[in-house]
Amino acid sequence: MIKLTFSIAYALLLARWKQTLVAAIGVTFSITMFIALLGFMNGLNELLDGLVINRTPHISIYNEILPTENQPTDKYFFNENIYNFISSKKPKNELSQIYNSGAIIQTLKSDNRVLGVSPKLTTQVFYNTGTIDISGIINGIDVIAENKLFTFSDYVIKGNSEDLKTVSNSIILGKGAADVLLVDIGDVIQVTSNKGEISQLKVVGIFQSGIKDIDKVQSYTSISTAQKLLGVSNNYITDIQIKLKNLNLAPQIAAEFRSTFNVDAIDIQTANAQYETGSSVRSLISYAVGITLLIVAGFGIYNILNMMIYEKMDTIAILKATGFSGSQVKFIFISIALTIGIFGGILGLLFGFGTSYLIDQIPFNTAALPTIKTYPVSYNPKYYLIGGIFSIVTTYFAGYFPSRKASKVDPVIIIRGK
Amino acid sequence: MNQKVLEAVNISKYFHDPTTVQVLKDINFSLNKGEFVSITGKSGCGKSTLLYILSTMDTDYSGDLLIDGVSMKQKKEKELAFVRNEKIGFVFQFHYLLNEFSVLKNVALPGLNLGKLSQKEVEDKAYEKLKILGIEKEAYKKPNQLSGGQKQRVAIARALINDPIIIMGDEPTGNLDKKNSQIVFDIFKELSEVFNQTLLIVTHDNDFALNTNRIIEMEDGKIL
Ligand SMILES: Nc1ncnc2c1ncn2[C@@H]1O[C@H](COP(=O)(O)OP(=O)(O)OP(=O)(O)O)[C@@H](O)[C@H]1O
Ligand SMILES: [Mg+2]
């Protein structure tokens, strides 16, 4: 029975194949645009997110330099008649070291919500060149962990990131800083720590993050080199960077770490709220455009079915007179609409993939983004799924109302009208 | 004992547009199995209206209609469609063949819809019906390649496909010339005599009516 109604739908569709083709092309076009647009927009989103989010720890543990809460005066002068006024409170000279960092790292590594941990030591320095001092920041890192968690090596445009570990007293300079210092790989630069100690460091690499302000000041050494520079012990670190398995849990877990480890912890959402907003607005725009196109295509289908029903009134009347029920007639026209939707949709997905692939081939070179050679495109299957579902849903609705009208045709009126 | 195939009980019908008019007034009659009956009457007296009610397509009437002894009054749209499919064959003045399908498929459609036989069996049966009507040669043509008389015979074959208990016709020869009308009439006569088929045909053609078993004459919505 279903086979029969399908074969009738198919015959009606073939009899009007030009119009149905136009309708299907409408769907194909809108799905193609939808996929290409979302792929491109989200490729861009992922790229921009990558710029910041890939390189930003989900949670960062550090120690804010603050005056201690229990001032010494309070310890010695206290009773109910005494109230201490302290002016010009200053933080203690204790730097931003995280105490107990070894134990914290061990605990974090055994936490199964944590993907990876990378300790860091950040310190202010001056790069000395001739008579000029340029201020900068040295990040002492565990280069293996940094590569694994933050794809650090992707941004090292010259030299090998792992040399930081193998070559002693080595440094990877930001491109901006290297340009100012006029140095290249193999050269030795002089660095003055904020305690006035001078060290010689060998340049083993140049990195470019894509963000100018970072490339001008930041540079990387191994943790031990940074500790030597500062003249501190080998358990001195200032930051613990954490990547989680589920990024969305970051705020909650950060709060937990804050209280259990008695440290400061900031999550990525709080640190980079503005990037999230940008991404979601871009996605929203592409969805809106895609859905608008689909609705337009839906109206096309609606029109063609309506026209078909007016043309085929006799057919509908005789089908009903010979014992086809209203719901069977409805099914015939709904299946015409869905056939248009499914074929148009599948073609649209294929063409959408093709268009995305073409965009992906277009060269896109920018000094700011060293790892990007062509336009970024996302092939996330999610968009293909959404596109497919949308094409079927819109054509179903576009077909629903004409089909209902067809099912309500009164054969007596049509036959009397002849 | 004669088996009642169709029975009209006090059927009345009103049209409300533009003013309320009663088109059918207390129609009572019945048809026995194998009868070949014609309905005649002046134009506008309500013949078509009655036939649409008897064929279950029009449900807006008072009174009752029994087909094969079963009341149609309480049946839903879907059930009525099934009754039309299984028990009634209808031939209109216009043929209403679907040009998208071959002649054979046109005849087979109601049979395929009934779904009691396989596609192959239905198509064989459709071919048999075309043979009875002498147009089996046209089976694989499209309806728009046939003459008017041939089309009407295809429409009759379609009405026969499910071996209905009754065939109704609303001026089935109305569009045909004398010769083709005679052919169609002879077919009806043969169906009645050879296959004991019950037929109820509305006609304007007096010669046609005079050759049937019984004439129901209508005037002003009533049976005389
Ligand atoms: N939809 C309608 N609305 C109002 N009046 C109608 C409608 N259909 C038919 N009528 C009226 O009902 C009456 C009966 O019409 P019907 O078609 O049954 O006549 P008929 O006997 O078949 O005539 P003919 O021999 O010309 O075909 C006519 O007076 C017609 O004007
Ligand atoms: Mg009439």
XYZ file of C-alpha atoms and ligand atoms in Angstrom:
674
model
C 0.000 0.000 0.000
C 2.792 2.408 0.906
C 4.581 1.247 -2.204
C 1.511 2.177 -4.240
C 1.224 5.675 -2.773
C 4.956 6.141 -3.359
C 4.622 5.074 -6.968
C 1.794 7.593 -7.469
C 3.861 10.315 -5.793
C 6.795 9.381 -8.001
C 4.670 9.523 -11.169
C 3.275 12.959 -10.260
C 6.763 14.154 -9.479
C 8.133 12.929 -12.808
C 5.244 14.510 -14.677
C 6.348 17.852 -13.254
C 10.044 17.120 -13.111
C 11.169 20.581 -14.173
C 9.366 22.317 -11.340
C 10.427 19.682 -8.845
C 13.995 20.079 -10.021
C 13.811 23.821 -9.448
C 12.414 23.202 -5.974
C 15.150 20.680 -5.217
C 17.801 23.099 -6.475
C 16.401 25.674 -4.066
C 16.925 23.264 -1.190
C 20.339 22.234 -2.512
C 21.431 25.837 -2.783
C 20.342 26.745 0.713
C 21.909 23.664 2.307
C 25.115 24.287 0.352
C 25.237 27.839 1.620
C 24.350 26.736 5.111
C 27.171 24.185 5.246
C 29.749 26.415 3.566
C 28.852 29.384 5.726
C 28.855 27.494 8.997
C 32.019 25.628 8.047
C 33.801 28.852 7.207
C 32.487 30.829 10.173
C 33.318 28.092 12.589
C 36.676 27.466 10.982
C 37.343 31.099 11.732
C 35.954 30.727 15.234
C 38.110 27.724 15.923
C 41.121 29.589 14.591
C 40.498 32.594 16.790
C 39.664 30.384 19.741
C 42.838 28.504 18.961
C 44.783 31.738 19.104
C 43.701 32.299 22.649
C 41.946 29.307 24.087
C 44.354 26.626 22.891
C 47.167 28.532 24.483
C 45.301 29.441 27.600
C 45.138 26.997 30.454
C 41.625 25.988 31.461
C 42.598 26.729 35.014
C 45.627 28.635 36.143
C 46.876 28.381 39.731
C 49.027 31.230 41.058
C 49.679 33.308 44.086
C 48.570 36.896 44.053
C 50.994 39.252 45.791
C 48.877 40.613 48.607
C 49.625 41.935 52.074
C 49.142 39.180 54.620
C 45.773 39.186 56.263
C 47.168 38.792 59.769
C 49.495 41.694 60.223
C 52.206 41.155 62.856
C 50.924 44.031 64.982
C 47.688 42.167 65.520
C 49.611 39.247 66.897
C 51.233 41.196 69.698
C 48.781 43.946 70.524
C 45.360 42.601 70.991
C 42.598 42.748 73.504
C 39.120 44.244 73.463
C 40.455 47.721 74.314
C 42.978 47.866 71.494
C 42.289 48.640 67.918
C 45.257 48.718 65.522
C 45.490 51.277 62.762
C 48.133 50.375 60.187
C 48.878 52.736 57.341
C 50.950 52.074 54.216
C 50.519 48.364 54.409
C 52.941 46.590 52.011
C 53.065 43.079 50.710
C 55.753 40.902 52.163
C 58.785 40.332 50.012
C 57.969 36.802 49.193
C 57.356 36.866 45.420
C 54.574 34.936 43.907
C 55.839 31.487 44.675
C 53.339 28.690 45.026
C 54.125 26.777 48.181
C 53.924 23.078 48.156
C 53.847 23.100 44.363
C 55.226 19.555 44.159
C 52.400 18.147 46.237
C 49.761 20.153 44.397
C 51.023 18.916 41.029
C 50.985 15.319 42.268
C 47.379 15.697 43.447
C 46.335 17.315 40.166
C 47.946 14.609 38.082
C 45.945 11.931 39.856
C 42.672 13.875 39.465
C 40.795 12.177 36.624
C 39.050 15.355 35.477
C 42.446 16.805 34.643
C 43.909 16.228 31.197
C 47.350 17.589 31.922
C 49.393 19.835 34.164
C 52.210 22.147 33.208
C 54.172 24.134 35.790
C 55.542 27.546 34.907
C 57.780 30.176 36.359
C 57.188 33.679 35.133
C 59.545 36.515 35.845
C 60.289 40.022 34.667
C 63.645 40.638 33.021
C 65.504 43.106 30.865
C 67.016 42.058 27.576
C 70.249 44.036 27.260
C 71.431 45.127 23.872
C 74.153 47.716 23.600
C 73.200 50.409 26.011
C 69.497 49.791 25.792
C 67.469 47.627 28.134
C 64.188 46.234 26.866
C 61.804 44.930 29.431
C 60.471 41.462 28.892
C 59.031 38.438 30.537
C 60.677 35.067 30.758
C 58.500 32.017 31.106
C 60.276 29.009 32.526
C 58.379 26.043 31.129
C 58.422 22.288 30.993
C 58.673 22.180 27.215
C 57.328 18.624 26.872
C 54.175 19.393 28.848
C 53.819 22.733 27.097
C 53.959 21.064 23.693
C 51.427 18.488 24.699
C 48.931 20.854 26.277
C 49.382 24.112 24.397
C 50.947 23.019 21.089
C 53.830 25.324 21.907
C 56.004 23.941 19.100
C 53.416 25.125 16.509
C 54.408 28.681 17.224
C 58.133 28.150 17.189
C 58.812 29.344 13.657
C 62.567 28.884 13.800
C 64.596 26.331 15.698
C 63.411 23.392 17.722
C 61.365 23.859 20.874
C 62.877 20.786 22.538
C 66.324 22.373 22.493
C 65.155 24.295 25.559
C 65.445 21.075 27.480
C 68.655 19.747 25.934
C 70.708 22.920 25.573
C 71.558 24.504 28.900
C 71.005 28.228 29.356
C 68.941 28.428 26.217
C 66.090 30.746 25.337
C 63.341 30.954 22.714
C 62.657 34.606 21.939
C 59.487 36.167 20.649
C 59.793 37.346 17.073
C 59.200 40.964 18.023
C 61.890 40.886 20.671
C 64.349 39.078 18.392
C 63.810 41.737 15.705
C 64.546 44.526 18.126
C 67.578 42.753 19.597
C 68.800 41.903 16.083
C 69.549 38.317 17.048
C 68.967 34.987 15.401
C 69.417 31.332 16.324
C 72.846 30.622 17.748
C 73.364 34.157 19.065
C 73.804 34.803 22.767
C 71.844 37.524 24.546
C 72.306 39.077 27.919
C 69.467 39.175 30.372
C 69.197 41.026 33.663
C 66.825 39.642 36.257
C 64.751 41.927 38.456
C 67.211 41.236 41.246
C 70.031 42.631 39.093
C 71.712 39.369 38.250
C 73.092 39.145 34.739
C 73.004 35.928 32.700
C 73.984 34.932 29.191
C 71.404 32.904 27.290
C 71.724 31.206 23.948
C 68.923 31.718 21.425
C 67.735 28.309 20.199
C 64.446 29.359 18.639
C 62.099 32.148 17.653
C 58.402 31.968 18.262
C 55.483 33.892 16.853
C 52.099 33.653 18.533
C 50.198 35.923 16.206
C 49.599 38.438 18.930
C 52.130 41.272 18.582
C 52.122 42.400 22.187
C 53.046 38.915 23.283
C 55.773 38.445 20.664
C 57.449 41.684 21.710
C 57.958 40.817 25.356
C 57.571 37.115 26.021
C 60.301 34.541 25.794
C 60.717 30.975 27.005
C 63.392 29.067 28.874
C 63.351 25.817 30.771
C 62.159 25.993 34.369
C 65.636 25.282 35.716
C 67.181 28.064 33.620
C 64.575 30.484 34.942
C 65.229 29.331 38.519
C 68.960 29.860 38.028
C 68.269 33.314 36.651
C 66.354 34.230 39.758
C 68.666 32.394 42.085
C 65.920 30.404 43.681
C 65.578 26.793 44.708
C 64.414 24.118 42.315
C 60.891 23.861 43.687
C 60.150 27.506 43.039
C 57.366 27.989 40.485
C 54.781 30.729 40.078
C 52.012 29.141 38.004
C 50.452 25.754 37.537
C 48.569 25.532 34.269
C 45.869 22.939 34.007
C 43.948 21.552 31.051
C 40.723 19.780 31.841
C 38.951 17.026 29.963
C 35.783 19.117 29.974
C 36.388 22.819 29.560
C 32.897 23.724 30.739
C 33.629 22.498 34.260
C 36.503 24.973 34.650
C 34.758 27.612 36.828
C 33.481 24.998 39.241
C 36.783 23.125 39.516
C 38.722 26.376 39.857
C 36.616 27.260 42.879
C 37.295 23.857 44.350
C 41.081 24.188 43.893
C 40.993 27.645 45.404
C 39.712 26.278 48.673
C 41.527 22.931 48.808
C 44.973 24.235 47.905
C 44.539 27.679 49.435
C 45.809 29.430 46.279
C 44.391 31.721 43.635
C 42.883 29.979 40.631
C 41.336 31.548 37.570
C 39.294 29.689 34.979
C 39.354 30.263 31.245
C 35.768 31.476 31.070
C 36.448 34.294 33.490
C 39.774 35.150 31.896
C 38.496 35.221 28.296
C 34.826 36.058 28.428
C 34.991 38.309 25.369
C 36.164 35.559 22.992
C 33.228 33.353 23.838
C 30.803 36.145 22.981
C 32.460 36.762 19.612
C 32.284 33.087 18.677
C 28.673 32.677 19.616
C 27.618 35.812 17.727
C 29.354 34.565 14.587
C 27.659 31.158 14.881
C 24.334 32.833 15.460
C 24.695 34.900 12.286
C 25.534 31.870 10.175
C 22.618 29.898 11.580
C 20.292 32.823 10.907
C 21.450 33.158 7.293
C 21.259 29.397 6.702
C 17.803 29.082 8.175
C 16.562 32.093 6.223
C 17.746 30.485 2.999
C 16.024 27.246 3.941
C 12.765 28.985 4.710
C 12.898 30.660 1.305
C 13.466 27.241 -0.248
C 10.566 25.964 1.838
C 8.280 28.571 0.300
C 9.432 27.412 -3.130
C 8.376 23.874 -2.298
C 5.113 25.124 -0.866
C 4.345 26.989 -4.094
C 5.185 24.110 -6.344
C 3.089 21.669 -4.346
C 0.182 24.087 -4.301
C 0.416 24.468 -8.040
C 0.668 20.736 -8.497
C -2.423 20.221 -6.383
C -4.431 22.720 -8.434
C -3.299 21.039 -11.617
C -4.022 17.577 -10.276
C -7.469 18.205 -8.801
C -8.955 15.648 -11.222
C -6.412 13.082 -10.172
C -7.110 13.694 -6.512
C -10.873 13.491 -7.154
C -10.684 10.188 -9.004
C -8.303 8.693 -6.465
C -10.817 9.533 -3.779
C -13.765 8.332 -5.850
C -12.059 4.996 -6.404
C -11.405 4.515 -2.720
C -8.204 6.305 -1.703
C -8.645 7.872 1.718
C -7.779 11.457 2.619
C -4.741 10.315 4.583
C -3.418 8.375 1.592
C -3.756 11.469 -0.593
C -1.957 13.466 2.074
C 0.795 10.892 2.179
C 1.258 11.146 -1.592
C 1.917 14.880 -1.471
C 3.973 14.753 1.706
C 6.200 12.158 0.084
C 6.643 14.410 -2.943
C 7.754 17.215 -0.623
C 10.051 14.940 1.347
C 11.584 13.491 -1.806
C 12.432 17.023 -2.909
C 13.780 17.759 0.562
C 15.856 14.614 0.896
C 17.387 14.711 -2.576
C 17.908 18.455 -2.466
C 19.329 18.108 1.025
C 21.756 15.295 0.192
C 23.016 17.171 -2.852
C 23.268 20.288 -0.709
C 25.389 18.467 1.851
C 27.682 17.184 -0.898
C 27.984 20.572 -2.575
C 28.408 22.165 0.840
C 31.307 19.833 1.520
C 32.716 20.654 -1.918
C 32.435 24.379 -1.349
C 34.031 24.059 2.073
C 36.830 22.069 0.483
C 37.338 24.770 -2.156
C 37.450 27.513 0.470
C 39.918 25.355 2.335
C 42.246 25.468 -0.700
C 42.316 29.250 -1.019
C 45.688 30.523 0.229
C 45.484 32.707 3.278
C 48.810 33.920 4.549
C 49.193 36.312 7.372
C 52.254 37.096 9.395
C 50.151 37.029 12.518
C 49.172 33.374 12.066
C 52.223 31.320 11.217
C 50.484 27.922 11.260
C 47.703 28.948 8.854
C 48.324 28.596 5.122
C 44.754 28.512 3.727
C 41.373 29.802 4.830
C 40.252 27.969 7.933
C 37.218 25.702 7.462
C 35.485 23.485 9.962
C 34.177 20.111 8.795
C 32.359 19.411 12.022
C 29.750 16.690 11.250
C 27.386 18.518 13.585
C 26.657 21.117 10.875
C 26.006 18.435 8.297
C 23.604 16.742 10.663
C 21.818 20.006 11.431
C 21.680 20.889 7.718
C 20.234 17.478 6.872
C 17.628 17.624 9.609
C 16.676 21.193 8.712
C 16.176 20.332 5.056
C 13.811 17.519 5.973
C 11.942 19.503 8.606
C 11.404 22.558 6.380
C 10.269 20.515 3.397
C 7.953 18.552 5.641
C 6.313 21.742 6.839
C 6.300 23.207 3.329
C 4.554 20.045 2.163
C 2.257 19.698 5.128
C -0.222 22.467 4.376
C -0.675 21.801 0.643
C -0.999 18.090 1.424
C -3.645 18.728 3.999
C -5.513 20.796 1.447
C -5.248 17.950 -1.058
C -6.559 15.462 1.479
C -9.611 17.673 2.051
C -10.533 17.965 -1.634
C -14.196 17.017 -2.049
C -14.429 14.816 -5.163
C -18.105 15.687 -5.599
C -17.282 19.357 -6.131
C -14.587 18.545 -8.682
C -16.687 16.014 -10.571
C -19.731 18.293 -10.586
C -17.548 21.090 -11.952
C -16.732 19.114 -15.126
C -34.661 -14.959 -2.574
C -33.426 -11.716 -4.050
C -30.457 -10.210 -2.309
C -30.611 -6.442 -1.723
C -27.370 -4.891 -2.891
C -28.263 -1.293 -2.197
C -31.088 0.358 -0.298
C -31.980 4.025 0.078
C -34.105 4.801 3.120
C -35.808 8.210 3.340
C -32.869 10.034 1.786
C -33.282 13.811 1.757
C -30.776 16.466 0.876
C -30.716 20.221 1.126
C -28.428 22.777 -0.467
C -28.028 25.956 1.550
C -26.272 28.155 -0.946
C -27.566 30.717 -1.953
C -30.922 29.805 -0.386
C -31.956 26.596 1.278
C -33.471 24.234 -1.289
C -34.452 20.638 -0.846
C -32.984 18.765 -3.815
C -33.890 15.259 -2.703
C -37.151 14.450 -0.974
C -37.552 11.166 0.892
C -35.964 8.886 -1.629
C -36.762 5.211 -0.991
C -35.755 2.392 -3.277
C -33.628 -0.704 -3.405
C -31.599 -2.637 -5.935
C -31.410 -6.408 -6.122
C -28.399 -8.362 -7.170
C -27.999 -8.591 -10.933
C -30.453 -5.803 -11.725
C -29.665 -3.356 -14.504
C -31.483 -0.141 -13.527
C -31.490 3.289 -15.148
C -32.383 6.626 -13.569
C -33.922 9.264 -15.804
C -35.464 12.668 -15.325
C -35.237 16.270 -16.374
C -32.042 18.198 -16.012
C -31.653 19.530 -12.488
C -34.060 17.085 -10.869
C -31.339 15.686 -8.594
C -30.064 12.548 -10.330
C -26.373 13.292 -9.923
C -26.883 14.478 -6.382
C -28.577 11.174 -5.545
C -25.839 9.148 -7.203
C -23.090 10.955 -5.255
C -24.909 10.080 -2.044
C -25.409 6.463 -3.087
C -21.711 6.193 -3.950
C -20.815 7.390 -0.392
C -18.849 10.384 -1.730
C -21.445 12.812 -0.385
C -22.198 12.289 3.288
C -24.251 15.400 3.911
C -27.803 13.978 3.803
C -30.530 12.682 6.075
C -32.005 9.201 5.941
C -29.943 6.065 5.567
C -28.023 4.205 2.942
C -27.424 0.476 3.120
C -24.830 -1.161 0.924
C -24.695 -4.935 1.046
C -27.029 -4.649 4.059
C -24.647 -2.399 6.021
C -25.559 1.165 7.021
C -23.170 3.832 5.767
C -24.447 6.538 8.073
C -22.029 6.019 10.977
C -18.957 5.233 8.929
C -15.838 7.397 9.004
C -14.119 8.880 5.963
C -11.527 6.114 5.868
C -14.120 3.344 6.118
C -16.217 4.911 3.362
C -13.140 5.088 1.155
C -12.693 1.381 1.749
C -16.328 0.685 0.851
C -15.929 2.645 -2.416
C -12.751 0.771 -3.166
C -14.112 -2.680 -2.491
C -17.796 -2.575 -3.341
C -18.536 0.243 -5.765
C -17.389 0.859 -9.292
C -18.102 4.344 -10.634
C -18.163 5.535 -14.234
C -18.454 9.273 -14.840
C -19.324 11.263 -17.906
C -15.660 12.241 -18.016
C -13.169 9.393 -17.931
C -10.726 10.758 -15.273
C -7.836 8.621 -16.402
C -4.359 9.540 -15.151
C -2.053 10.376 -18.029
C 1.004 9.664 -15.888
C 0.206 5.955 -15.940
C -0.366 3.376 -18.657
C -3.901 2.205 -19.413
C -3.183 -1.052 -17.600
C -1.890 0.731 -14.491
C -4.936 3.026 -14.516
C -7.200 0.000 -14.422
C -5.032 -1.699 -11.810
C -4.768 1.255 -9.374
C -7.926 0.558 -7.307
C -6.974 -3.129 -7.224
C -3.486 -2.340 -5.979
C -5.028 -0.069 -3.380
C -7.309 -2.868 -2.181
C -4.187 -4.954 -1.711
C -5.852 -8.378 -1.733
C -3.815 -9.614 -4.670
C -0.180 -9.249 -5.609
C 0.808 -6.604 -8.137
C 1.250 -9.266 -10.800
C -2.162 -10.773 -10.117
C -3.860 -7.379 -10.166
C -2.226 -6.522 -13.463
C -3.248 -9.858 -14.978
C -6.762 -9.211 -13.793
C -6.696 -5.686 -15.224
C -5.647 -7.181 -18.542
C -8.600 -9.611 -18.362
C -10.997 -6.712 -17.764
C -9.565 -4.828 -20.727
C -10.097 -7.972 -22.785
C -13.765 -8.132 -21.778
C -14.071 -4.554 -23.040
C -12.143 -5.368 -26.213
C -9.313 -2.909 -25.673
C -6.522 -5.159 -24.414
C -4.410 -3.991 -27.362
C -4.217 -0.523 -25.829
C -3.059 -1.791 -22.424
C 0.426 -0.292 -22.587
C -0.508 3.021 -24.168
C -0.978 6.205 -22.206
C -4.639 7.271 -21.852
C -4.087 10.422 -23.915
C -3.254 8.221 -26.892
C -6.771 6.703 -26.921
C -10.022 7.793 -28.550
C -12.929 9.085 -26.448
C -14.836 5.797 -26.677
C -11.750 3.782 -25.780
C -11.077 5.996 -22.758
C -14.591 5.451 -21.487
C -14.145 1.708 -21.842
C -10.908 1.905 -19.862
C -12.846 3.790 -17.176
C -15.393 0.949 -17.118
C -12.594 -1.613 -16.835
C -11.240 0.386 -13.884
C -14.697 0.297 -12.253
C -14.710 -3.477 -12.640
C -11.249 -4.262 -11.279
C -12.273 -5.151 -7.720
C -15.407 -7.053 -8.813
C -17.685 -4.524 -7.118
C -21.157 -5.509 -6.022
C -22.534 -2.512 -7.894
C -21.516 -0.292 -10.770
C -22.859 3.239 -10.826
C -22.676 5.537 -13.805
C -23.522 9.214 -14.159
C -24.284 9.644 -17.849
C -21.390 7.396 -18.886
C -22.377 7.779 -22.540
C -23.017 11.513 -22.267
C -19.789 12.468 -24.040
C -19.939 9.735 -26.662
C -21.378 9.562 -30.180
C -24.163 7.163 -31.114
C -21.848 4.333 -32.130
C -19.658 4.486 -29.029
C -22.720 4.867 -26.793
C -24.059 1.665 -28.283
C -20.785 -0.123 -27.578
C -20.812 1.024 -23.945
C -24.445 0.053 -23.559
C -23.733 -3.398 -24.988
C -20.919 -3.802 -22.499
C -23.241 -2.958 -19.598
C -25.842 -5.348 -20.952
C -23.263 -8.105 -21.244
C -21.978 -7.462 -17.718
C -25.516 -7.689 -16.445
C -26.501 -10.813 -18.367
C -23.260 -12.777 -18.448
C -21.671 -11.731 -15.153
C -24.882 -10.979 -13.219
C -23.452 -7.522 -12.431
C -25.699 -5.020 -10.643
C -25.778 -1.662 -12.461
C -27.313 1.717 -11.646
C -26.935 4.167 -14.513
C -28.137 7.753 -14.793
C -28.940 8.580 -18.410
C -30.654 11.111 -20.640
C -30.782 8.633 -23.476
C -34.292 7.161 -23.752
C -33.248 4.235 -25.939
C -30.602 3.385 -23.386
C -33.101 3.503 -20.523
C -35.750 1.484 -22.345
C -33.338 -1.410 -22.768
C -32.588 -1.737 -19.040
C -34.462 -3.996 -16.597
C -36.039 -1.133 -14.686
C -36.331 2.633 -15.045
C -36.418 4.899 -12.006
C -37.884 8.202 -13.036
C -37.224 11.295 -11.007
C -38.890 14.659 -10.937
C -38.078 17.561 -8.665
C -36.111 15.484 -6.169
C -38.667 12.698 -5.948
C -38.986 9.260 -7.448
C -42.141 8.907 -9.528
N -23.384 22.723 -4.834
C -24.648 23.101 -5.059
N -25.160 24.165 -4.404
C -26.452 24.540 -4.618
N -27.256 23.903 -5.448
C -26.821 22.840 -6.139
C -25.486 22.390 -5.970
N -25.289 21.313 -6.757
C -26.440 21.108 -7.401
N -27.355 22.018 -7.027
C -28.743 22.068 -7.505
O -29.335 20.831 -7.186
C -30.214 20.451 -8.220
C -29.908 19.055 -8.663
O -28.694 19.003 -9.324
P -28.150 17.689 -10.026
O -26.785 17.936 -10.542
O -28.341 16.547 -9.107
O -29.151 17.549 -11.254
P -29.190 16.434 -12.376
O -30.467 15.760 -12.245
O -27.973 15.571 -12.297
O -29.135 17.308 -13.687
P -28.449 16.961 -15.084
O -29.325 15.987 -15.736
O -28.413 18.280 -15.775
O -27.091 16.442 -14.795
C -30.054 21.475 -9.318
O -31.170 22.346 -9.253
C -28.795 22.208 -8.991
O -28.919 23.565 -9.355
Mg -26.183 15.291 -13.442
